[in-house]
Amino acid sequence: MGHTEAEIADQPAAWRRAAGSAAGAAAALPRPGERVAVVGCGTSWFAAQCYAALREAAGHGETDAFAASEAPLDRPYDRLLALTRSGTTTEVLDALRHVRGRIPTVAITADPATPVRELAGETIVLDYADERSVVQTRFATTQLVLLRAHLGEDLAAAVADAERALAAPLPDDAEQYTFLGRGWTVGLAHEAALKMREAAGAWTESYPAMEYRHGPISIAAPGRVTWMFGEPPAGLADQVAAAGGTMVTGGLDPLAELIRVQRLAVRLGRARGADPDNPRNLTRSVILGTGS
Ligand SMILES: O=P(O)(O)OC[C@H]1O[C@](O)(CO)[C@@H](O)[C@@H]1O
């Protein structure tokens, strides 16, 4: 088993720990009523999207997720939350510098000894979820478990579903995959698509489920999969079937469903002769100006 697969398999244990640690992290995390910007890059941007939708749905206040390079941080936010496994990603550090001294900032990271620690007012370190892999799996989902627990969710069923997701059958390999979500699972759909690109070099797309009908459904065809996180909108499964495509839906917690996609991405990568532990053209974090 490669290290990416080992980290995927460890998620239920990491999630259990994160769910139990939310109370300890509460002092650093956004308070109800605050207007919050959440930033990250790549996987961490998609995790930011999930959290923003979850926080708004929980009634905690306006929460905007941005790719760190594009965040309009001159807006009157009350707090900046930066998500970064490595703590070294240039755009995330720049966002923290931009608001420094003006609003409270907090970073969630995996490594206590990285530059983000110097820049963020508060740092939550999930070192037990850190990864050797380039392709993020365990860290990304574990921070979302922590954030969901902080918003008041009981994660016991999600952890049980994570165990199931590790044993669940996977769909047959397909030519192309499109991932769909609604609400907080839109971020999961984008993350699923990124996982398949990173680990397998696969052609993937991702959309809010209702948007899928406004054009993207034109590529549904035999041999192609449309994968919905959560309940599909009425009639969508019929439309995909009419186009000859395969619709996949999971009965698991959507975050646990992402584990199935992580497993599929590794399997597909290996089947295509790729090495998911050493993905093509990627580094563990992108530090601009150093070529890494
Ligand atoms: O969370 P970090 O360390 O800032 O890094 C984000 C990086 O992780 C990745 O998602 C790798 O999986 C890249 O897209 C991105 O460069």
XYZ file of N, CA, C and O in Angstrom, residues 29-220:
768
model
N -11.745 30.035 16.535
C -12.581 29.952 15.322
C -13.636 31.059 15.295
O -13.919 31.688 16.318
N -14.198 31.336 14.107
C -15.190 32.407 13.994
C -16.342 32.260 14.987
O -16.807 31.156 15.251
N -16.775 33.403 15.509
C -17.907 33.414 16.433
C -19.193 33.692 15.657
O -19.146 34.392 14.644
N -20.340 33.189 16.144
C -21.602 33.479 15.461
C -21.808 34.980 15.308
O -21.504 35.753 16.218
N -22.275 35.376 14.135
C -22.542 36.791 13.876
C -21.412 37.494 13.151
O -21.625 38.552 12.562
N -20.220 36.931 13.183
C -19.101 37.568 12.474
C -19.242 37.386 10.964
O -19.749 36.359 10.496
N -18.741 38.379 10.237
C -18.647 38.260 8.776
C -17.245 37.737 8.470
O -16.237 38.375 8.812
N -17.185 36.580 7.838
C -15.922 35.840 7.757
C -15.528 35.586 6.301
O -16.360 35.211 5.476
N -14.232 35.786 6.011
C -13.656 35.354 4.727
C -12.805 34.120 5.000
O -12.057 34.071 5.977
N -12.935 33.118 4.125
C -12.156 31.877 4.251
C -11.352 31.702 2.974
O -11.931 31.775 1.876
N -10.043 31.499 3.107
C -9.207 31.398 1.908
C -8.375 30.122 1.923
O -8.051 29.579 2.977
N -8.023 29.679 0.730
C -7.135 28.527 0.568
C -6.806 28.391 -0.911
O -7.313 29.153 -1.745
N -5.960 27.433 -1.230
C -5.608 27.148 -2.630
C -5.842 25.665 -2.905
O -5.620 24.833 -2.028
N -6.246 25.367 -4.138
C -6.447 23.960 -4.511
C -7.457 23.306 -3.587
O -8.539 23.841 -3.311
N -7.078 22.151 -3.079
C -7.950 21.423 -2.147
C -8.422 22.318 -1.011
O -9.584 22.256 -0.596
N -7.537 23.151 -0.494
C -7.898 23.982 0.664
C -8.939 25.038 0.283
O -9.743 25.454 1.125
N -8.939 25.487 -0.967
C -9.994 26.397 -1.435
C -11.338 25.671 -1.448
O -12.373 26.211 -1.034
N -11.330 24.422 -1.901
C -12.598 23.685 -1.946
C -13.108 23.382 -0.536
O -14.314 23.422 -0.282
N -12.180 23.118 0.391
C -12.589 22.939 1.791
C -13.188 24.247 2.318
O -14.175 24.239 3.063
N -12.603 25.383 1.904
C -13.134 26.694 2.306
C -14.567 26.858 1.796
O -15.446 27.355 2.517
N -14.825 26.418 0.572
C -16.186 26.515 0.012
C -17.172 25.689 0.832
O -18.291 26.121 1.114
N -16.741 24.478 1.212
C -17.618 23.620 2.031
C -17.953 24.326 3.343
O -19.121 24.408 3.749
N -16.916 24.830 4.016
C -17.128 25.458 5.326
C -18.021 26.694 5.202
O -18.904 26.911 6.043
N -17.795 27.505 4.184
C -18.585 28.730 4.033
C -20.071 28.389 3.921
O -20.920 29.003 4.588
N -20.392 27.396 3.098
C -21.807 27.019 2.932
C -22.369 26.414 4.220
O -23.516 26.690 4.599
N -21.564 25.611 4.903
C -22.029 25.002 6.160
C -22.277 26.066 7.220
O -23.271 26.018 7.958
N -21.370 27.038 7.331
C -21.499 28.058 8.386
C -22.730 28.925 8.142
O -23.465 29.263 9.070
N -22.952 29.270 6.879
C -24.149 30.069 6.577
C -25.416 29.262 6.854
O -26.377 29.780 7.426
N -25.398 27.979 6.451
C -26.590 27.141 6.678
C -26.852 26.955 8.171
O -27.997 26.797 8.590
N -25.791 26.992 8.977
C -25.954 26.842 10.432
C -26.398 28.147 11.087
O -26.592 28.195 12.299
N -26.521 29.214 10.281
C -26.992 30.486 10.813
C -25.935 31.268 11.565
O -26.257 32.172 12.347
N -24.658 30.963 11.305
C -23.583 31.655 12.038
C -23.159 32.966 11.397
O -22.347 33.687 11.963
N -23.651 33.252 10.201
C -23.324 34.548 9.615
C -22.707 34.443 8.236
O -22.333 33.360 7.782
N -22.589 35.597 7.589
C -22.070 35.643 6.216
C -20.657 35.087 6.175
O -19.788 35.474 6.958
N -20.435 34.172 5.249
C -19.138 33.501 5.141
C -18.808 33.361 3.662
O -19.549 32.725 2.914
N -17.713 33.967 3.259
C -17.341 33.951 1.842
C -16.046 33.182 1.657
O -15.054 33.452 2.339
N -16.056 32.236 0.711
C -14.843 31.458 0.413
C -14.193 31.991 -0.852
O -14.890 32.265 -1.840
N -12.883 32.132 -0.821
C -12.151 32.628 -1.987
C -10.885 31.809 -2.217
O -10.224 31.387 -1.252
N -10.523 31.652 -3.495
C -9.151 31.266 -3.805
C -8.273 32.379 -3.236
O -8.550 33.562 -3.459
N -7.247 32.017 -2.485
C -6.498 33.028 -1.727
C -5.978 34.150 -2.625
O -5.924 35.307 -2.208
N -5.659 33.832 -3.864
C -5.117 34.846 -4.779
C -6.150 35.888 -5.192
O -5.791 36.963 -5.671
N -7.434 35.572 -5.031
C -8.499 36.431 -5.564
C -9.375 37.042 -4.469
O -10.409 37.638 -4.773
N -8.989 36.913 -3.223
C -9.880 37.349 -2.136
C -9.929 38.877 -2.035
O -8.889 39.517 -1.921
N -11.141 39.466 -2.052
C -11.283 40.920 -1.927
C -11.226 41.341 -0.462
O -12.236 41.668 0.151
N -10.029 41.334 0.086
C -9.876 41.454 1.535
C -9.931 42.886 2.055
O -9.742 43.119 3.242
N -10.227 43.836 1.146
C -10.485 45.190 1.640
C -11.947 45.343 2.063
O -12.321 46.370 2.621
N -12.751 44.348 1.790
C -14.133 44.375 2.289
C -14.116 44.294 3.818
O -13.172 43.748 4.398
N -15.190 44.775 4.453
C -15.180 44.815 5.923
C -15.481 43.467 6.583
O -16.538 43.275 7.181
N -14.559 42.536 6.466
C -14.718 41.261 7.174
C -14.330 41.420 8.638
O -13.513 42.274 8.983
N -14.911 40.576 9.488
C -14.580 40.592 10.920
C -13.436 39.637 11.246
O -12.812 39.755 12.297
N -13.225 38.633 10.361
C -12.188 37.628 10.652
C -11.792 36.935 9.350
O -12.619 36.749 8.463
N -10.513 36.579 9.277
C -10.024 35.786 8.134
C -9.616 34.409 8.639
O -8.841 34.295 9.599
N -10.153 33.382 7.982
C -9.751 32.001 8.264
C -8.951 31.499 7.074
O -9.433 31.537 5.933
N -7.723 31.067 7.319
C -6.852 30.566 6.243
C -6.675 29.063 6.417
O -6.313 28.604 7.503
N -6.947 28.302 5.357
C -6.769 26.844 5.396
C -5.535 26.498 4.581
O -5.448 26.843 3.396
N -4.579 25.826 5.189
C -3.357 25.477 4.466
C -2.639 24.326 5.166
O -2.124 24.499 6.272
N -2.661 23.177 4.520
C -1.981 22.011 5.111
C -0.504 22.310 5.374
O 0.005 22.076 6.455
N 0.152 22.851 4.363
C 1.614 23.051 4.468
C 1.984 24.257 5.319
O 3.060 24.295 5.914
N 1.107 25.280 5.304
C 1.461 26.540 5.965
C 2.478 27.352 5.198
O 3.022 28.335 5.727
N 2.724 26.985 3.935
C 3.757 27.687 3.153
C 3.229 28.277 1.842
O 3.985 28.945 1.133
N 1.994 28.018 1.488
C 1.478 28.439 0.182
C 1.478 29.970 0.065
O 0.886 30.671 0.889
N 2.137 30.470 -0.970
C 2.401 31.907 -1.094
C 1.140 32.762 -1.007
O 1.096 33.753 -0.268
N 0.108 32.411 -1.775
C -1.087 33.254 -1.837
C -1.800 33.327 -0.482
O -2.408 34.347 -0.133
N -1.744 32.228 0.274
C -2.388 32.205 1.590
C -1.621 33.111 2.552
O -2.215 33.904 3.301
N -0.314 33.046 2.498
C 0.498 33.913 3.366
C 0.280 35.376 2.982
O 0.192 36.253 3.855
N 0.171 35.656 1.682
C -0.075 37.039 1.233
C -1.422 37.554 1.759
O -1.535 38.724 2.148
N -2.428 36.694 1.758
C -3.753 37.117 2.259
C -3.660 37.473 3.737
O -4.223 38.480 4.188
N -2.938 36.669 4.501
C -2.778 36.964 5.933
C -2.022 38.277 6.137
O -2.389 39.089 6.984
N -0.991 38.488 5.338
C -0.229 39.752 5.438
C -1.127 40.951 5.138
O -1.037 41.985 5.775
N -2.018 40.770 4.164
C -2.866 41.867 3.702
C -3.759 42.412 4.826
O -4.005 43.616 4.888
N -4.242 41.539 5.671
C -5.199 41.989 6.711
C -4.544 42.106 8.086
O -5.213 42.449 9.066
N -3.276 41.833 8.148
C -2.564 41.782 9.440
C -2.755 43.084 10.225
O -2.611 44.180 9.667
N -3.097 42.973 11.497
C -3.260 44.148 12.342
C -4.615 44.812 12.197
O -4.964 45.716 12.951
N -5.388 44.388 11.194
C -6.693 45.016 10.934
C -7.842 44.172 11.464
O -8.776 44.699 12.061
N -7.776 42.847 11.221
C -8.835 41.954 11.717
C -8.170 40.710 12.309
O -7.038 40.370 11.941
N -8.875 40.007 13.214
C -8.312 38.756 13.744
C -8.163 37.718 12.630
O -9.013 37.647 11.722
N -7.121 36.926 12.722
C -6.888 35.883 11.718
C -6.616 34.561 12.416
O -6.050 34.522 13.508
N -7.020 33.482 11.742
C -6.750 32.137 12.260
C -6.406 31.238 11.084
O -7.004 31.351 10.015
N -5.420 30.378 11.284
C -5.043 29.409 10.249
C -5.238 28.004 10.797
O -4.986 27.750 11.974
N -5.687 27.112 9.915
C -5.684 25.674 10.244
C -4.618 25.040 9.368
O -4.627 25.188 8.140
N -3.663 24.368 10.000
C -2.527 23.827 9.286
C -2.122 22.484 9.889
O -2.630 22.093 10.947
N -1.193 21.807 9.209
C -0.793 20.483 9.692
C 0.548 20.499 10.407
O 0.875 19.554 11.119
N 1.312 21.560 10.198
C 2.695 21.562 10.669
C 2.915 22.766 11.581
O 2.732 23.910 11.165
N 3.302 22.533 12.813
C 3.459 23.655 13.747
C 4.640 24.567 13.418
O 4.704 25.683 13.929
N 5.560 24.127 12.564
C 6.789 24.904 12.351
C 6.841 25.525 10.961
O 7.851 25.447 10.272
N 5.748 26.149 10.524
C 5.748 26.730 9.180
C 5.461 28.230 9.266
O 4.979 28.723 10.283
N 5.716 28.979 8.183
C 5.580 30.430 8.214
C 4.188 30.929 8.592
O 4.048 32.032 9.115
N 3.160 30.132 8.341
C 1.807 30.609 8.637
C 1.660 30.888 10.137
O 0.897 31.758 10.550
N 2.406 30.196 10.935
C 2.354 30.372 12.396
C 2.757 31.794 12.791
O 2.220 32.370 13.725
N 3.713 32.348 12.052
C 4.194 33.705 12.350
C 3.175 34.766 11.935
O 3.116 35.846 12.514
N 2.398 34.449 10.886
C 1.523 35.462 10.290
C 0.109 35.458 10.860
O -0.541 36.508 10.914
N -0.370 34.284 11.242
C -1.751 34.201 11.721
C -1.805 34.536 13.206
O -0.909 34.164 13.970
N -2.868 35.234 13.611
C -3.023 35.553 15.028
C -3.156 34.292 15.866
O -2.592 34.173 16.944
N -3.943 33.338 15.352
C -4.140 32.046 16.027
C -3.857 30.944 15.017
O -4.129 31.108 13.820
N -3.334 29.833 15.497
C -3.090 28.696 14.603
C -3.646 27.430 15.244
O -3.363 27.152 16.409
N -4.427 26.696 14.483
C -4.909 25.388 14.938
C -4.100 24.345 14.172
O -4.129 24.321 12.936
N -3.355 23.528 14.893
C -2.460 22.567 14.252
C -3.054 21.160 14.339
O -3.229 20.629 15.441
N -3.354 20.588 13.189
C -3.862 19.201 13.142
C -2.707 18.315 12.700
O -2.726 17.741 11.602
N -1.674 18.205 13.543
C -0.478 17.461 13.139
C -0.771 15.974 12.928
O -0.160 15.331 12.085
N -1.753 15.442 13.640
C -2.093 14.030 13.490
C -2.724 13.728 12.126
O -2.832 12.573 11.730
N -3.152 14.783 11.418
C -3.745 14.574 10.084
C -2.766 14.946 8.975
O -3.121 14.915 7.797
N -1.534 15.305 9.331
C -0.545 15.681 8.313
C -0.291 14.493 7.377
O -0.583 13.342 7.728
N 0.267 14.815 6.201
C 0.395 13.782 5.169
C 1.756 13.838 4.506
O 2.324 14.908 4.321
N 2.216 12.667 4.119
C 3.411 12.586 3.274
C 3.034 12.869 1.814
O 3.836 13.323 1.026
N 1.787 12.617 1.497
C 1.339 12.675 0.100
C 1.329 14.087 -0.448
O 1.099 15.052 0.281
N 1.530 14.193 -1.751
C 1.273 15.440 -2.466
C -0.241 15.664 -2.519
O -0.742 16.748 -2.207
N -0.956 14.625 -2.912
C -2.409 14.708 -3.077
C -3.063 14.698 -1.688
O -2.925 13.738 -0.939
N -3.780 15.771 -1.374
C -4.379 15.854 -0.040
C -5.612 14.965 0.069
O -6.489 15.015 -0.789
N -5.671 14.204 1.130
C -6.893 13.448 1.417
C -7.264 13.633 2.888
O -8.186 14.362 3.219
N -6.477 13.006 3.782
C -6.812 13.002 5.211
C -6.870 14.397 5.830
O -7.769 14.704 6.607
N -5.913 15.254 5.492
C -5.911 16.573 6.136
C -7.156 17.370 5.742
O -7.813 17.990 6.586
N -7.474 17.339 4.452
C -8.606 18.136 3.954
C -9.911 17.735 4.637
O -10.701 18.582 5.062
N -10.138 16.431 4.747
C -11.419 15.997 5.329
C -11.429 16.182 6.844
O -12.466 16.528 7.423
N -10.274 15.985 7.467
C -10.235 16.079 8.935
C -10.510 17.505 9.400
O -11.205 17.738 10.392
N -9.971 18.495 8.675
C -10.257 19.871 9.094
C -11.745 20.179 8.930
O -12.331 20.926 9.732
N -12.392 19.562 7.922
C -13.831 19.786 7.765
C -14.628 19.121 8.888
O -15.658 19.644 9.314
N -14.147 17.995 9.375
C -14.813 17.372 10.529
C -14.714 18.291 11.735
O -15.703 18.525 12.450
N -13.534 18.851 11.959
C -13.366 19.788 13.080
C -14.331 20.964 12.932
O -15.013 21.360 13.892
N -14.406 21.514 11.718
C -15.246 22.693 11.503
C -16.735 22.340 11.618
O -17.527 23.124 12.152
N -17.107 21.176 11.133
C -18.512 20.752 11.272
C -18.858 20.560 12.740
O -19.949 20.950 13.188
N -17.954 19.961 13.502
C -18.209 19.769 14.937
C -18.320 21.123 15.628
O -19.186 21.321 16.490
N -17.485 22.073 15.222
C -17.547 23.411 15.818
C -18.894 24.082 15.530
O -19.385 24.868 16.339
N -19.490 23.756 14.384
C -20.801 24.326 14.034
C -21.946 23.570 14.721
O -23.116 23.854 14.459
N -21.614 22.598 15.537
C -22.636 21.940 16.350
C -23.107 20.592 15.840
O -24.039 20.011 16.385
N -22.457 20.070 14.783
C -22.895 18.769 14.250
C -22.356 17.626 15.086
O -21.205 17.680 15.542
N -23.138 16.571 15.215
C -22.666 15.313 15.799
C -22.099 14.484 14.644
O -22.825 14.147 13.706
N -20.813 14.161 14.735
C -20.147 13.517 13.596
C -20.106 11.991 13.699
O -19.470 11.344 12.863
N -20.782 11.424 14.705
C -20.666 9.973 14.914
C -21.101 9.188 13.662
O -20.419 8.245 13.243
N -22.215 9.608 13.048
C -22.696 8.879 11.870
C -21.730 9.052 10.699
O -21.496 8.115 9.917
N -21.143 10.237 10.585
C -20.191 10.468 9.495
C -18.959 9.577 9.664
O -18.442 9.025 8.672
N -18.496 9.417 10.903
C -17.325 8.560 11.135
C -17.670 7.103 10.784
O -16.873 6.405 10.145
N -18.857 6.673 11.170
C -19.280 5.302 10.828
C -19.355 5.141 9.307
O -18.941 4.114 8.743
N -19.847 6.178 8.620
C -19.912 6.129 7.149
C -18.508 6.112 6.530
O -18.283 5.503 5.472
N -17.560 6.790 7.181
C -16.181 6.775 6.663
C -15.634 5.350 6.682
O -14.961 4.910 5.736
N -15.949 4.610 7.749
C -15.530 3.196 7.809
C -16.173 2.417 6.658
O -15.515 1.620 5.993
N -17.459 2.684 6.433
C -18.167 1.977 5.346
C -17.568 2.332 3.987
O -17.430 1.485 3.110
N -17.211 3.618 3.827
C -16.690 4.079 2.529
C -15.384 3.382 2.172
O -15.053 3.212 0.995
N -14.642 2.962 3.191
C -13.368 2.280 2.925
C -13.585 0.860 2.407
O -12.704 0.296 1.754
N -14.764 0.299 2.720
C -15.047 -1.073 2.299
C -16.032 -1.126 1.132
O -16.228 -2.183 0.529
N -16.662 0.006 0.817
C -17.748 0.018 -0.180
C -17.219 -0.289 -1.577
O -16.091 0.083 -1.920
N -18.044 -0.965 -2.391
C -17.637 -1.218 -3.775
C -17.503 0.092 -4.553
O -18.188 1.075 -4.255
N -16.611 0.105 -5.525
C -16.412 1.287 -6.366
C -17.018 1.042 -7.732
O -17.037 -0.103 -8.202
N -17.475 2.120 -8.397
C -17.973 1.926 -9.766
C -16.847 1.507 -10.704
O -15.677 1.758 -10.419
N -17.214 0.873 -11.806
C -16.214 0.511 -12.827
C -15.532 1.773 -13.346
O -16.126 2.850 -13.358
N -14.289 1.631 -13.809
C -13.576 2.768 -14.398
C -14.342 3.290 -15.611
O -14.919 2.517 -16.375
N -14.334 4.600 -15.769
C -15.068 5.228 -16.874
C -14.124 6.141 -17.659
O -13.012 6.440 -17.220
N -14.604 6.595 -18.791
C -13.796 7.483 -19.643
C -13.722 8.885 -19.052
O -12.709 9.573 -19.161
N -14.828 9.307 -18.387
C -14.909 10.688 -17.914
C -15.841 10.745 -16.710
O -16.795 9.968 -16.616
N -15.557 11.682 -15.795
C -16.360 11.827 -14.567
C -16.765 13.291 -14.385
O -15.927 14.191 -14.479
N -18.047 13.502 -14.075
C -18.519 14.836 -13.688
C -19.124 14.730 -12.298
O -19.989 13.874 -12.057
N -18.655 15.582 -11.380
C -19.129 15.545 -9.994
C -20.043 16.735 -9.736
O -19.750 17.858 -10.161
N -21.142 16.464 -8.999
C -22.142 17.491 -8.728
C -22.437 17.577 -7.234
O -22.363 16.571 -6.525
N -22.784 18.784 -6.783
C -23.178 18.942 -5.385
C -24.178 20.071 -5.255
O -24.459 20.802 -6.216
N -24.723 20.183 -4.068
C -25.608 21.315 -3.742
C -25.246 21.806 -2.350
O -24.907 21.007 -1.473
N -25.336 23.124 -2.120
C -24.961 23.647 -0.804
C -23.494 23.338 -0.526
O -22.632 23.529 -1.383
N -23.219 22.796 0.665
C -21.820 22.563 1.029
C -21.165 21.466 0.196
O -19.936 21.398 0.122
N -21.966 20.624 -0.453
C -21.343 19.553 -1.226
C -20.856 20.018 -2.607
O -20.197 19.255 -3.306
N -21.153 21.266 -2.973
C -20.547 21.790 -4.224
C -19.016 21.786 -4.073
O -18.279 21.379 -4.984
N -18.527 22.218 -2.908
C -17.073 22.190 -2.658
C -16.528 20.768 -2.714
O -15.419 20.537 -3.210
N -17.320 19.809 -2.217
C -16.876 18.406 -2.285
C -16.799 17.931 -3.730
O -15.901 17.164 -4.099
N -17.756 18.370 -4.546
C -17.738 17.979 -5.962
C -16.467 18.508 -6.633
O -15.791 17.786 -7.391
N -16.113 19.767 -6.354
C -14.891 20.322 -6.942
C -13.657 19.568 -6.437
O -12.724 19.295 -7.191
N -13.666 19.217 -5.156
C -12.527 18.489 -4.587
C -12.432 17.084 -5.202
O -11.338 16.593 -5.505
N -13.567 16.431 -5.389
C -13.565 15.097 -6.003
C -12.962 15.155 -7.400
O -12.133 14.319 -7.784
N -13.368 16.181 -8.149
C -12.849 16.320 -9.521
C -11.335 16.563 -9.497
O -10.584 16.006 -10.305
N -10.886 17.384 -8.539
C -9.443 17.652 -8.430
C -8.685 16.379 -8.079
O -7.601 16.115 -8.613
N -9.257 15.567 -7.158
C -8.596 14.317 -6.749
C -8.361 13.412 -7.946
O -7.309 12.816 -8.102
N -9.389 13.309 -8.803
C -9.265 12.421 -9.964
C -8.238 12.961 -10.961
O -7.542 12.197 -11.623
N -8.154 14.277 -11.052
C -7.131 14.864 -11.948
C -5.739 14.634 -11.380
O -4.816 14.242 -12.091
N -5.594 14.908 -10.063
C -4.260 14.843 -9.447
C -3.726 13.405 -9.394
O -2.576 13.154 -9.724
N -4.563 12.488 -8.923
C -4.071 11.127 -8.679
C -4.124 10.248 -9.921
O -3.374 9.272 -10.022
N -5.018 10.586 -10.866
C -5.201 9.693 -12.016
C -5.002 10.388 -13.356
O -5.050 9.732 -14.395
N -4.812 11.693 -13.356
C -4.696 12.417 -14.630
C -5.975 12.305 -15.444
O -5.953 12.351 -16.681
N -7.109 12.141 -14.755
C -8.379 11.880 -15.447
C -9.044 13.184 -15.893
O -8.847 14.233 -15.286
N -9.866 13.068 -16.921
C -10.688 14.202 -17.372
C -11.914 14.258 -16.476
O -12.741 13.340 -16.487
N -12.013 15.323 -15.695
C -13.137 15.471 -14.778
C -13.684 16.887 -14.858
O -12.972 17.823 -15.200
N -14.953 17.009 -14.493
C -15.579 18.324 -14.390
C -16.404 18.347 -13.106
O -16.660 17.293 -12.516
N -16.824 19.537 -12.688
C -17.625 19.620 -11.460
C -18.463 20.889 -11.498
O -17.993 21.935 -11.969
N -19.699 20.762 -10.977
C -20.657 21.870 -11.048
C -21.626 21.801 -9.875
O -21.893 20.712 -9.348
N -22.247 22.949 -9.539
C -23.463 22.868 -8.726
C -24.496 22.070 -9.528
O -24.619 22.268 -10.748
N -25.215 21.172 -8.854
C -26.076 20.230 -9.584
C -27.081 20.926 -10.494
O -27.338 20.476 -11.617
N -27.677 22.041 -10.050
C -28.683 22.704 -10.877
C -28.061 23.338 -12.115
O -28.720 23.494 -13.144
N -26.788 23.718 -12.021
C -26.086 24.308 -13.162
C -25.764 23.275 -14.240
O -25.584 23.613 -15.411
N -25.650 22.014 -13.811
C -25.261 20.948 -14.734
C -26.191 20.880 -15.944
O -25.782 20.566 -17.048
N -27.481 21.215 -15.714
C -28.459 21.150 -16.813
C -28.294 22.288 -17.798
O -28.856 22.249 -18.877
N -27.553 23.331 -17.392
C -27.427 24.518 -18.246
C -26.216 24.409 -19.171
O -25.445 25.357 -19.307
N -26.021 23.258 -19.785
C -24.918 23.111 -20.741
C -24.063 21.884 -20.517
O -23.908 21.064 -21.428
N -23.485 21.722 -19.300
C -22.544 20.607 -19.112
C -23.138 19.231 -19.380
O -22.418 18.319 -19.793
N -24.455 19.068 -19.192
C -25.067 17.750 -19.416
C -24.888 17.306 -20.876
O -25.032 16.125 -21.189
N -24.523 18.230 -21.728
C -24.323 17.862 -23.138
C -23.190 16.859 -23.325
O -23.123 16.196 -24.361
N -22.304 16.711 -22.334
C -21.240 15.696 -22.508
C -21.599 14.352 -21.884
O -20.809 13.411 -21.960
N -22.774 14.234 -21.239
C -23.180 12.918 -20.709
C -23.313 11.941 -21.868
O -23.887 12.271 -22.917
